[in-house]
mmCIF file of C-alpha atoms in Angstrom:
data_model
loop_
_atom_site.group_PDB
_atom_site.id
_atom_site.type_symbol
_atom_site.label_atom_id
_atom_site.label_comp_id
_atom_site.label_asym_id
_atom_site.label_seq_id
_atom_site.Cartn_x
_atom_site.Cartn_y
_atom_site.Cartn_z
ATOM 1 C CA MET A 178 91.470 43.677 -74.309
ATOM 2 C CA LEU A 179 92.549 44.208 -70.688
ATOM 3 C CA LYS A 180 93.913 40.677 -70.358
ATOM 4 C CA GLU A 181 96.115 41.019 -73.455
ATOM 5 C CA ASN A 182 97.353 44.446 -72.392
ATOM 6 C CA ILE A 183 98.370 43.318 -68.913
ATOM 7 C CA LYS A 184 100.205 40.320 -70.336
ATOM 8 C CA SER A 185 101.999 42.170 -73.143
ATOM 9 C CA ILE A 186 103.012 45.156 -70.992
ATOM 10 C CA ARG A 187 104.211 42.828 -68.219
ATOM 11 C CA LYS A 188 106.340 40.905 -70.695
ATOM 12 C CA SER A 189 107.666 44.085 -72.305
ATOM 13 C CA LYS A 190 108.826 45.226 -68.859
ATOM 14 C CA GLY A 191 110.597 41.871 -68.411
ATOM 15 C CA LEU A 192 108.485 40.811 -65.448
ATOM 16 C CA SER A 193 107.273 37.311 -64.738
ATOM 17 C CA GLN A 194 103.807 36.712 -63.313
ATOM 18 C CA GLU A 195 105.427 35.949 -59.969
ATOM 19 C CA GLU A 196 107.413 39.210 -59.943
ATOM 20 C CA LEU A 197 104.338 41.271 -60.828
ATOM 21 C CA ALA A 198 102.333 39.436 -58.172
ATOM 22 C CA ILE A 199 104.939 40.278 -55.521
ATOM 23 C CA LYS A 200 104.905 43.961 -56.488
ATOM 24 C CA LEU A 201 101.089 44.031 -56.282
ATOM 25 C CA ASN A 202 100.901 41.944 -53.079
ATOM 26 C CA VAL A 203 98.756 39.258 -54.700
ATOM 27 C CA VAL A 204 99.362 35.613 -55.531
ATOM 28 C CA ARG A 205 100.670 34.559 -58.936
ATOM 29 C CA GLN A 206 97.412 32.780 -59.707
ATOM 30 C CA THR A 207 95.610 36.141 -59.569
ATOM 31 C CA ILE A 208 97.849 37.511 -62.325
ATOM 32 C CA SER A 209 97.263 34.347 -64.333
ATOM 33 C CA LYS A 210 93.487 34.699 -63.987
ATOM 34 C CA TRP A 211 93.645 38.329 -65.151
ATOM 35 C CA GLU A 212 95.739 37.395 -68.172
ATOM 36 C CA GLN A 213 93.417 34.517 -69.058
ATOM 37 C CA GLY A 214 90.353 36.720 -68.687
ATOM 38 C CA LEU A 215 88.906 34.557 -65.902
ATOM 39 C CA SER A 216 88.669 37.579 -63.606
ATOM 40 C CA VAL A 217 89.371 41.291 -63.733
ATOM 41 C CA PRO A 218 91.104 43.539 -61.225
ATOM 42 C CA ASP A 219 88.998 46.060 -59.328
ATOM 43 C CA SER A 220 89.556 49.750 -59.922
ATOM 44 C CA GLU A 221 91.992 50.206 -57.028
ATOM 45 C CA MET A 222 94.075 47.277 -58.244
ATOM 46 C CA LEU A 223 93.916 48.641 -61.800
ATOM 47 C CA VAL A 224 95.532 51.849 -60.582
ATOM 48 C CA SER A 225 98.195 49.810 -58.734
ATOM 49 C CA ILE A 226 98.899 47.767 -61.882
ATOM 50 C CA SER A 227 99.294 50.943 -63.926
ATOM 51 C CA GLU A 228 101.757 52.323 -61.366
ATOM 52 C CA VAL A 229 103.821 49.126 -61.221
ATOM 53 C CA LEU A 230 103.883 48.757 -65.013
ATOM 54 C CA GLU A 231 104.413 52.516 -65.437
ATOM 55 C CA THR A 232 101.536 52.602 -67.913
ATOM 56 C CA PRO A 233 98.439 54.811 -67.890
ATOM 57 C CA VAL A 234 95.181 53.111 -66.944
ATOM 58 C CA SER A 235 93.752 54.152 -70.303
ATOM 59 C CA ILE A 236 96.399 52.046 -72.073
ATOM 60 C CA LEU A 237 95.599 49.051 -69.840
ATOM 61 C CA LEU A 238 91.943 49.463 -70.708
ATOM 62 C CA GLY A 239 92.795 49.517 -74.398
ATOM 63 C CA GLU A 240 92.667 53.209 -75.246
ATOM 64 C CA ASN A 241 95.096 54.706 -77.717
ATOM 65 C CA ILE A 242 96.442 57.920 -76.200
ATOM 66 C CA SER A 243 97.688 59.252 -79.536
ATOM 67 C CA GLU A 244 94.100 59.696 -80.676
ATOM 68 C CA THR A 245 92.317 62.042 -78.311
ATOM 69 C CA LYS A 246 89.027 62.502 -80.057
ATOM 70 C CA VAL A 247 85.824 63.501 -78.335
ATOM 71 C CA ASP A 248 84.557 59.918 -78.628
ATOM 72 C CA ASP A 249 87.721 58.586 -77.004
ATOM 73 C CA LEU A 250 87.381 61.009 -74.113
ATOM 74 C CA LYS A 251 83.756 59.997 -73.739
ATOM 75 C CA ALA A 252 84.712 56.306 -73.635
ATOM 76 C CA ILE A 253 87.405 56.971 -71.032
ATOM 77 C CA SER A 254 85.001 59.009 -68.915
ATOM 78 C CA GLU A 255 82.426 56.205 -69.103
ATOM 79 C CA LYS A 256 85.015 53.669 -67.969
ATOM 80 C CA LEU A 257 86.080 55.927 -65.118
ATOM 81 C CA GLU A 258 82.438 56.328 -64.136
ATOM 82 C CA VAL A 259 82.078 52.544 -63.952
ATOM 83 C CA ILE A 260 85.225 52.331 -61.834
ATOM 84 C CA ASN A 261 83.913 55.042 -59.508
ATOM 85 C CA LEU A 262 80.607 53.200 -59.154
ATOM 86 C CA GLN A 263 82.475 50.003 -58.235
ATOM 87 C CA LEU A 264 84.470 51.893 -55.602
ATOM 88 C CA LEU A 265 81.287 53.406 -54.197
ATOM 89 C CA GLN A 266 79.560 50.020 -54.011
ATOM 90 C CA GLY A 267 82.541 48.541 -52.150
ATOM 91 C CA LYS A 268 82.579 51.454 -49.736
ATOM 92 C CA LYS A 269 78.831 51.123 -49.093
ATOM 93 C CA ALA A 270 79.177 47.381 -48.478
ATOM 94 C CA ARG A 271 81.998 47.909 -45.963
ATOM 95 C CA ARG A 272 80.034 50.654 -44.217
ATOM 96 C CA LYS A 273 76.920 48.458 -44.004
ATOM 97 C CA MET A 274 78.934 45.526 -42.612
ATOM 98 C CA LEU A 275 80.562 47.785 -39.973
ATOM 99 C CA HIS A 276 77.146 49.221 -39.084
ATOM 100 C CA TRP A 277 75.655 45.769 -38.416
ATOM 101 C CA MET A 278 78.748 44.604 -36.542
ATOM 102 C CA LEU A 279 78.416 47.591 -34.199
ATOM 103 C CA ILE A 280 74.696 46.906 -33.690
ATOM 104 C CA THR A 281 75.541 43.280 -32.881
ATOM 105 C CA LEU A 282 78.215 44.393 -30.408
ATOM 106 C CA CYS A 283 75.690 46.679 -28.670
ATOM 107 C CA ALA A 284 73.182 43.826 -28.442
ATOM 108 C CA ILE A 285 75.781 41.437 -27.015
ATOM 109 C CA ILE A 286 76.856 43.962 -24.382
ATOM 110 C CA ILE A 287 73.242 44.571 -23.365
ATOM 111 C CA ILE A 288 72.499 40.825 -23.190
ATOM 112 C CA ILE A 289 75.571 40.166 -21.014
ATOM 113 C CA PHE A 290 74.697 43.097 -18.757
ATOM 114 C CA ILE A 291 71.112 41.856 -18.315
ATOM 115 C CA SER A 292 72.433 38.340 -17.626
ATOM 116 C CA LEU A 293 74.759 39.662 -14.927
ATOM 117 C CA VAL A 294 71.943 41.632 -13.316
ATOM 118 C CA LEU A 295 69.601 38.621 -13.375
ATOM 119 C CA CYS A 296 72.290 36.291 -11.970
ATOM 120 C CA ASN A 297 72.622 38.661 -9.004
ATOM 121 C CA SER A 298 76.349 37.956 -8.586
ATOM 122 C CA PRO A 299 76.252 34.186 -7.995
ATOM 123 C CA TYR A 300 79.926 34.130 -6.999
ATOM 124 C CA LEU A 301 78.944 35.618 -3.620
ATOM 125 C CA ASN A 302 77.079 32.414 -2.710
ATOM 126 C CA LEU A 303 79.880 30.030 -3.678
ATOM 127 C CA ASP A 304 81.769 27.928 -1.112
ATOM 128 C CA TYR A 305 85.292 29.345 -1.296
ATOM 129 C CA ASN A 306 86.676 26.457 0.795
ATOM 130 C CA ASP A 307 86.342 24.274 -2.305
ATOM 131 C CA PRO A 308 89.287 25.134 -4.636
ATOM 132 C CA GLU A 309 87.248 24.707 -7.807
ATOM 133 C CA SER A 310 84.505 27.001 -6.526
ATOM 134 C CA ALA A 311 87.093 29.525 -5.415
ATOM 135 C CA VAL A 312 88.698 29.604 -8.863
ATOM 136 C CA LEU A 313 85.300 29.790 -10.575
ATOM 137 C CA GLY A 314 84.142 32.532 -8.206
ATOM 138 C CA PHE A 315 87.324 34.532 -8.726
ATOM 139 C CA ALA A 316 87.115 34.173 -12.530
ATOM 140 C CA PHE A 317 83.448 35.172 -12.604
ATOM 141 C CA HIS A 318 84.049 38.090 -10.236
ATOM 142 C CA SER A 319 87.007 39.287 -12.346
ATOM 143 C CA PHE A 320 84.945 39.106 -15.549
ATOM 144 C CA GLU A 321 82.037 40.964 -13.938
ATOM 145 C CA TRP A 322 84.323 43.607 -12.439
ATOM 146 C CA LEU A 323 86.038 44.259 -15.797
ATOM 147 C CA PHE A 324 82.809 44.089 -17.772
ATOM 148 C CA ILE A 325 80.937 46.586 -15.568
ATOM 149 C CA ARG A 326 83.794 49.094 -15.940
ATOM 150 C CA ILE A 327 84.655 48.650 -19.624
ATOM 151 C CA ALA A 328 81.324 47.726 -21.237
ATOM 152 C CA PRO A 329 79.672 51.161 -20.836
ATOM 153 C CA ILE A 330 82.556 52.812 -22.660
ATOM 154 C CA ILE A 331 82.465 50.221 -25.457
ATOM 155 C CA LEU A 332 78.659 50.540 -25.634
ATOM 156 C CA ILE A 333 78.808 54.334 -25.973
ATOM 157 C CA VAL A 334 81.508 54.130 -28.649
ATOM 158 C CA SER A 335 79.500 51.463 -30.488
ATOM 159 C CA ILE A 336 76.312 53.547 -30.382
ATOM 160 C CA VAL A 337 78.217 56.538 -31.757
ATOM 161 C CA GLY A 338 79.601 54.256 -34.478
ATOM 162 C CA VAL A 339 76.097 53.001 -35.330
ATOM 163 C CA VAL A 340 74.861 56.589 -35.632
ATOM 164 C CA LEU A 341 77.822 57.611 -37.793
ATOM 165 C CA THR A 342 77.560 54.598 -40.116
ATOM 166 C CA ARG A 343 73.810 54.689 -40.613
ATOM 167 C CA LYS A 344 72.444 55.076 -44.109
ATOM 168 C CA LYS A 345 71.984 58.720 -44.955
ATOM 169 C CA VAL A 346 68.765 59.627 -46.723
#
């Protein structure tokens, strides 16, 4: 039902698939897949489609707005509930990914810090008369100097981010 509605409303508005795709910031093939029923837009995109086509979401989903019976309202509310669940799942997935990325960043910072401590500043023992050693020593010293000053701030921010993105019970 959705695929036919998108196609017929798009055509009634005089839009090509390419024009609709540009307005929605997607590729034309995405519109084609929706209209062929090979994929469906997510709830956020469904709202964007309704705005671009100046058509209520309920019409896109196949509801007839002239008949507002209790059963119709129930069906619309069920569809909106499904859309809300999809939004919630997407939000949870993004939050979980951010949480693990922050944990990984904390681990990397700690590993680099431990490595620097264990190396005991090897650039101090380099022969700076040799140009290659001098460049290597300068690069390593610059990295260590920047890392020791910036890493604690990044680590604290990352730990706060991990705490804020953790799964709430």
